Amino acid sequence: GVYFKISKDSNHLIEEFMLLANRKVSEFISLNGKGERTNLTFIYRVHDDPDPVKLEALREFVGTFGYQMNLANTKKVAESLNKLLKDVKGKGEENMIETLAMRSMSKAVYSTEPIGHYGLGFEFYTHFTSPIRRYPDLIAHRLLQHYLDGGKSVSQQEYEEKCKHCSNMERLAADAERDSIKFMQVKFMEKHVGEVFTGVISGVAEFGFWVQIPENGAEGLIKLRDLMDDSYMFDAKNHLVYGTRTGNQYQLGDKVKIKVMKANLIQKQLDFKIVE
């Protein structure tokens, strides 16, 4: 079967301690006892502000549902996003707006420039707590020991290259992880070909849309050419496809009933069909 991790209170408590450790190590190296910058080269986990263009598109889109967003400054954006995600809880548009809000965020990377971590709201942050599985954490451990031993600041240029390499390797690892999960999901769904499920539209493109089955995370494609009831057009701004004659719509976040038509392990792809 397909199983989802369930985080308990003890997991959340450990996560908070790990966040605190990551934060305090980066602050210890970055600031002196008076709270002034030390200018010591270090490896930071940074998360830039959201993309302004994507935020404006999100603001316009959620406005059609009656939600307001204030994009005046970084603080207002954070407050607006938190309020938006709270307001959509339990609403029909919850899945769609949560997905779009996440897509408006920047990607976290490693850098020697401490620009802060927008998502966590920390001025200084690093990855320190998992040196047995993440090389950037090992770099942080080595630098901490180096500075505790009275060592001088290391070359920023050299360590910026290390940061870029680690960020690139992280992306490759994430892609490999997604591929392996996708492979196992398709393999799991092979024995469910012909069965009907209720899913949520998780992505929309000019050639079709993807539907995800919540209970197992499996995602399949419905091609527009397979929708025989009408000729469908893609509306990128509103994240939907619509029938030119009937006006029938399929929008990001909509719940739909689908039938599993094909499971292709080689391509790691599932083909679905809409069930009326």
XYZ file of C-alpha atoms in Angstrom:
276
model
C 0.000 0.000 0.000
C 0.849 3.702 0.021
C 1.315 5.233 3.458
C 1.570 8.848 4.588
C 3.758 10.027 7.440
C 1.772 11.298 10.409
C 3.535 13.903 12.565
C 2.721 13.689 16.259
C 3.278 16.300 18.982
C 6.659 14.748 19.808
C 7.735 15.142 16.163
C 6.742 18.816 16.192
C 8.642 19.365 19.462
C 11.824 17.886 17.971
C 11.355 20.011 14.838
C 11.183 23.150 16.998
C 14.414 22.203 18.786
C 16.101 21.594 15.426
C 14.960 24.974 14.111
C 16.311 26.601 17.278
C 19.676 24.835 16.956
C 20.018 25.829 13.291
C 19.137 29.407 14.120
C 21.408 29.752 17.161
C 24.477 28.293 15.429
C 24.139 30.745 12.538
C 23.587 33.652 14.951
C 26.592 32.602 17.079
C 28.918 32.821 14.074
C 27.274 35.827 12.403
C 26.949 38.125 15.437
C 29.270 39.099 18.277
C 28.210 39.526 21.897
C 26.890 43.020 21.131
C 24.680 41.858 18.266
C 27.028 43.275 15.624
C 27.995 41.444 12.427
C 31.255 39.487 12.583
C 31.639 39.122 8.792
C 32.869 35.545 9.211
C 32.196 33.422 6.121
C 29.566 30.772 6.838
C 27.074 28.563 5.015
C 23.474 29.764 5.365
C 20.150 28.298 4.354
C 18.417 31.252 2.712
C 14.932 31.765 1.356
C 14.321 34.899 -0.700
C 11.125 36.952 -0.777
C 8.292 35.648 -2.995
C 8.300 36.490 -6.704
C 6.469 39.876 -7.044
C 4.973 38.921 -10.427
C 3.584 35.641 -9.065
C 2.311 37.414 -5.943
C 0.437 39.981 -8.022
C -1.096 37.209 -10.126
C -2.097 35.419 -6.908
C -3.612 38.628 -5.499
C -5.706 39.165 -8.637
C -6.825 35.541 -8.726
C -7.866 35.231 -5.072
C -9.652 38.567 -5.457
C -12.180 36.807 -7.697
C -13.083 34.695 -4.643
C -13.416 37.755 -2.405
C -10.043 37.488 -0.632
C -7.786 40.518 -0.176
C -3.974 40.661 -0.131
C -1.750 43.587 0.877
C 1.536 43.523 -1.052
C 2.854 46.879 0.221
C 5.927 45.396 1.917
C 7.474 42.116 3.037
C 5.718 42.146 6.413
C 2.305 42.835 4.859
C 2.838 40.053 2.312
C 3.617 37.542 5.074
C 0.574 38.648 7.082
C -1.651 38.462 3.995
C -0.450 34.973 3.056
C -0.991 33.661 6.597
C -4.476 35.194 6.724
C -5.326 33.866 3.261
C -4.336 30.287 4.138
C -6.339 30.545 7.361
C -9.420 31.982 5.609
C -9.553 29.277 2.909
C -9.506 26.384 5.404
C -12.476 24.131 4.762
C -13.574 26.093 1.675
C -14.055 24.574 -1.769
C -11.151 26.604 -3.136
C -8.741 25.602 -0.336
C -6.654 23.121 -2.365
C -6.349 25.428 -5.348
C -5.328 28.547 -3.403
C -2.894 26.650 -1.161
C -1.213 25.229 -4.278
C -0.936 28.636 -5.963
C 0.361 30.270 -2.770
C 3.117 27.651 -2.526
C 4.041 28.173 -6.186
C 4.505 31.906 -5.584
C 7.290 31.164 -3.083
C 10.994 31.225 -3.938
C 13.147 28.118 -3.546
C 15.385 27.852 -0.483
C 19.098 27.488 -1.324
C 22.527 27.558 0.326
C 24.567 30.767 0.277
C 27.331 32.631 2.095
C 25.145 35.762 1.965
C 22.772 35.837 4.975
C 19.740 37.372 3.264
C 17.436 35.642 5.756
C 14.841 32.902 5.539
C 11.503 34.360 4.449
C 9.458 31.220 5.053
C 10.630 30.796 8.643
C 10.953 34.501 9.388
C 14.580 34.174 10.589
C 17.331 36.709 9.874
C 20.060 34.062 10.235
C 19.517 30.372 9.547
C 21.616 27.365 8.586
C 21.351 23.582 8.294
C 23.278 22.093 11.217
C 21.276 19.227 12.714
C 21.677 16.472 10.086
C 25.402 16.071 9.258
C 25.048 12.314 8.646
C 22.766 12.848 5.645
C 23.370 16.421 4.403
C 26.792 17.671 3.392
C 25.957 21.378 4.041
C 25.385 20.460 7.712
C 28.847 18.900 7.813
C 30.317 22.102 6.366
C 28.532 24.071 9.103
C 29.993 21.748 11.778
C 33.515 22.125 10.391
C 33.240 25.916 10.171
C 31.843 26.161 13.698
C 34.781 24.129 15.056
C 37.208 26.182 12.952
C 35.945 29.445 14.457
C 35.744 27.998 17.998
C 39.434 27.124 17.608
C 40.154 30.780 16.811
C 40.517 30.336 13.065
C 40.302 33.264 10.664
C 37.441 33.739 8.211
C 37.595 31.272 5.319
C 37.390 32.297 1.650
C 33.885 33.481 0.792
C 34.434 32.782 -2.912
C 35.458 29.182 -2.218
C 32.515 28.531 0.062
C 30.040 30.254 -2.243
C 31.044 27.706 -4.885
C 30.439 24.939 -2.353
C 27.012 26.447 -1.606
C 26.062 26.517 -5.286
C 27.198 22.911 -5.709
C 25.189 21.792 -2.664
C 22.083 23.607 -3.942
C 22.434 21.941 -7.348
C 22.908 18.501 -5.798
C 19.872 19.074 -3.575
C 17.732 19.760 -6.644
C 19.000 16.604 -8.345
C 18.302 14.549 -5.212
C 14.779 15.996 -4.958
C 14.140 15.127 -8.626
C 15.375 11.572 -8.055
C 13.184 11.232 -4.970
C 10.118 12.453 -6.884
C 10.858 10.024 -9.721
C 11.210 7.073 -7.356
C 7.971 7.940 -5.551
C 6.193 8.378 -8.883
C 7.486 4.992 -10.056
C 6.182 3.214 -6.959
C 2.824 5.022 -7.171
C 2.376 3.944 -10.802
C 3.398 0.409 -9.869
C 0.842 0.438 -7.043
C -1.899 1.729 -9.373
C -1.266 -0.982 -11.996
C -3.611 -3.304 -10.116
C -6.261 -0.574 -9.950
C -6.592 0.017 -13.715
C -10.296 0.198 -14.520
C -11.267 1.379 -11.041
C -12.959 4.699 -10.246
C -11.617 7.238 -7.723
C -12.420 10.770 -6.588
C -9.487 13.108 -7.105
C -8.493 16.773 -7.047
C -7.207 18.699 -10.076
C -3.574 19.436 -9.188
C -2.325 21.105 -12.368
C -3.678 22.565 -15.609
C -1.934 22.980 -18.985
C -2.902 23.686 -22.584
C -2.914 19.969 -23.444
C -4.745 18.652 -20.375
C -4.878 18.581 -16.599
C -3.572 16.423 -13.782
C -5.696 14.829 -11.086
C -4.299 13.633 -7.766
C -5.955 10.899 -5.703
C -5.754 12.134 -2.070
C -5.692 8.730 -0.365
C -2.500 7.576 -2.093
C -0.996 10.686 -3.727
C -1.025 9.113 -7.211
C -1.349 11.684 -9.994
C -2.586 11.050 -13.520
C -3.113 13.050 -16.701
C -6.381 13.704 -18.483
C -5.712 14.846 -22.054
C -8.050 17.462 -23.508
C -8.329 15.472 -26.726
C -9.920 12.658 -24.704
C -12.745 14.921 -23.470
C -15.352 14.086 -26.098
C -18.252 16.229 -24.836
C -16.761 19.528 -26.082
C -13.730 21.321 -27.504
C -11.734 22.670 -24.555
C -9.531 25.776 -24.326
C -6.865 26.628 -21.742
C -7.255 29.732 -19.539
C -3.823 30.187 -17.934
C -4.798 33.235 -15.859
C -7.623 31.412 -14.083
C -5.922 27.991 -14.042
C -8.730 26.194 -15.856
C -9.898 24.689 -19.133
C -13.368 25.433 -20.486
C -15.658 24.001 -23.142
C -16.227 26.394 -26.038
C -19.839 25.255 -26.534
C -21.054 24.074 -23.139
C -18.984 26.389 -20.943
C -18.107 23.363 -18.818
C -15.008 24.057 -16.685
C -12.259 22.067 -14.995
C -10.279 24.281 -12.612
C -7.275 23.770 -10.354
C -8.541 22.432 -7.012
C -11.824 21.023 -8.357
C -12.903 17.573 -7.204
C -13.586 15.183 -10.077
C -14.413 11.508 -10.453
C -11.897 9.635 -12.598
C -11.271 6.165 -13.963
C -7.733 4.760 -14.125
C -7.197 3.889 -17.795
C -3.486 3.100 -18.100
C -0.369 2.722 -15.943
C 2.945 3.111 -17.799
C 5.883 2.140 -15.563
C 8.534 3.050 -18.159
C 7.276 6.632 -18.446
C 6.121 6.713 -14.791
C 2.765 7.999 -16.031
C -0.875 7.343 -15.230
C -3.670 8.105 -17.698
C -7.086 8.947 -16.271
C -10.504 9.495 -17.794
C -13.294 11.700 -16.473
C -16.309 9.760 -15.212
C -19.563 11.674 -15.424
